[in-house]
XYZ file of C-alpha atoms in Angstrom:
105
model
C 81.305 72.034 91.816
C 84.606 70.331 92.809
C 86.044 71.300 96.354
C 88.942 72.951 94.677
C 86.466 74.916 92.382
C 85.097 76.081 95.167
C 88.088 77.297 96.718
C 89.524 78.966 94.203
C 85.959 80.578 94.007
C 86.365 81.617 97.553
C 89.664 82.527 97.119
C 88.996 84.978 93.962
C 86.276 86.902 95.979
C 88.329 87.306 98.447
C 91.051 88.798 97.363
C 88.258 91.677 95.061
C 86.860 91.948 98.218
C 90.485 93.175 99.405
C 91.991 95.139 96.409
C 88.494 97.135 97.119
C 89.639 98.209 100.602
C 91.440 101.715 101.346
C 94.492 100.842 103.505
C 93.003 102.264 106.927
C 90.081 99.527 106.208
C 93.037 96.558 105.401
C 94.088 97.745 108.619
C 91.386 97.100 111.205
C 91.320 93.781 109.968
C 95.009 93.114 110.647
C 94.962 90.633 114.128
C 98.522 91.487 115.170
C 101.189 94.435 115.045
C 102.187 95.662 112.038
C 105.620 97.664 110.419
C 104.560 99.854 107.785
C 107.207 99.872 105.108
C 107.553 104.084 105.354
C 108.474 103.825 108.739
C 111.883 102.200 107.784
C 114.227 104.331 106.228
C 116.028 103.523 102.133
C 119.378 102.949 102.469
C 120.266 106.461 101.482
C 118.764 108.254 104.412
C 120.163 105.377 106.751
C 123.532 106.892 105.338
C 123.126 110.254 106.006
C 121.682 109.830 109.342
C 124.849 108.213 110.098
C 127.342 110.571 108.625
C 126.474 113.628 107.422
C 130.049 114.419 107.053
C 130.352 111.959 103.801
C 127.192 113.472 102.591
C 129.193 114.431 99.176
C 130.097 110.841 98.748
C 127.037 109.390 99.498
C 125.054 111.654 96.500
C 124.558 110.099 93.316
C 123.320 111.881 90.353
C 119.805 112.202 89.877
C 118.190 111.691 86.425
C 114.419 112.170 87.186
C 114.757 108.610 88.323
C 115.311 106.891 91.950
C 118.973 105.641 92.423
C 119.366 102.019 94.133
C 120.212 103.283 97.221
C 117.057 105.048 97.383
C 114.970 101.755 96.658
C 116.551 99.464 99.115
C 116.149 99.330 102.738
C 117.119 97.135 105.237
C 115.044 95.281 107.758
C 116.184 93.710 110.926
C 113.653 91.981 112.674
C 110.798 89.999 111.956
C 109.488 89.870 108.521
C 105.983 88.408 108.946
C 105.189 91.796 110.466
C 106.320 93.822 107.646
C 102.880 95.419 105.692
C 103.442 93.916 102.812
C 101.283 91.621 100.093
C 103.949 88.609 100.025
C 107.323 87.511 101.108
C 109.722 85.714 98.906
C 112.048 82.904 99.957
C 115.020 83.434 97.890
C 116.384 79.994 99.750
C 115.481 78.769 96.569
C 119.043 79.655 94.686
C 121.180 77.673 96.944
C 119.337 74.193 95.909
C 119.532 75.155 92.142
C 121.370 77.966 90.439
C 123.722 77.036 93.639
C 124.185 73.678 92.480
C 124.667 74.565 88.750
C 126.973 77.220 89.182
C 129.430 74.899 91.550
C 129.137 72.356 89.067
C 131.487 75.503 86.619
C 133.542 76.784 89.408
């Protein structure tokens, strides 16, 4: 078997051995703090919590389904401690869709 062969071996019963776990096992294997993604507040509640005055405003009609502002959060602080399966680098538009759309402006 080729060394990468055997990796991706390794690599493939690792993760099943993972996707097997309940979340309070993932846990005890973490090796630093973690941020649990229900401990920071959607963008909604972040609104109302800060003015419950504009609560009227801040409602948007509900049609069964979650509104934006109910599925985005944001996160100050540092995102390698956020319990979560990846991380994206978005970095990635400002060395090509950057590029392309200067080339039309």
């Amino acid at each position: 078997m080729y060394p990468s062969n055997k990796k991706k071996k390794v690599w493939r019963e690792e993760k099943e051995r993972l996707l097997k776990m309940t979340i309070e096992e993932r846990r005890k294997e973490y090796i630093r703090d973690y941020v649990p993604l229900n401990t920071i507040p959607s963008w909604k509640e972040e609104m109302k919590g800060k003015s419950q005055n504009d609560e009227e405003n801040t409602q948007e009609p509900s049609h069964g389904k979650k509104s934006l502002s109910e599925k985005v959060s944001l996160y100050r602080g540092d995102i390698t401690l956020l319990e979560v399966d990846a991380i994206v680098n978005a970095g990635i538009y400002d060395n090509t869709l950057g590029k392309l759309c200067h080339k039309e402006l």
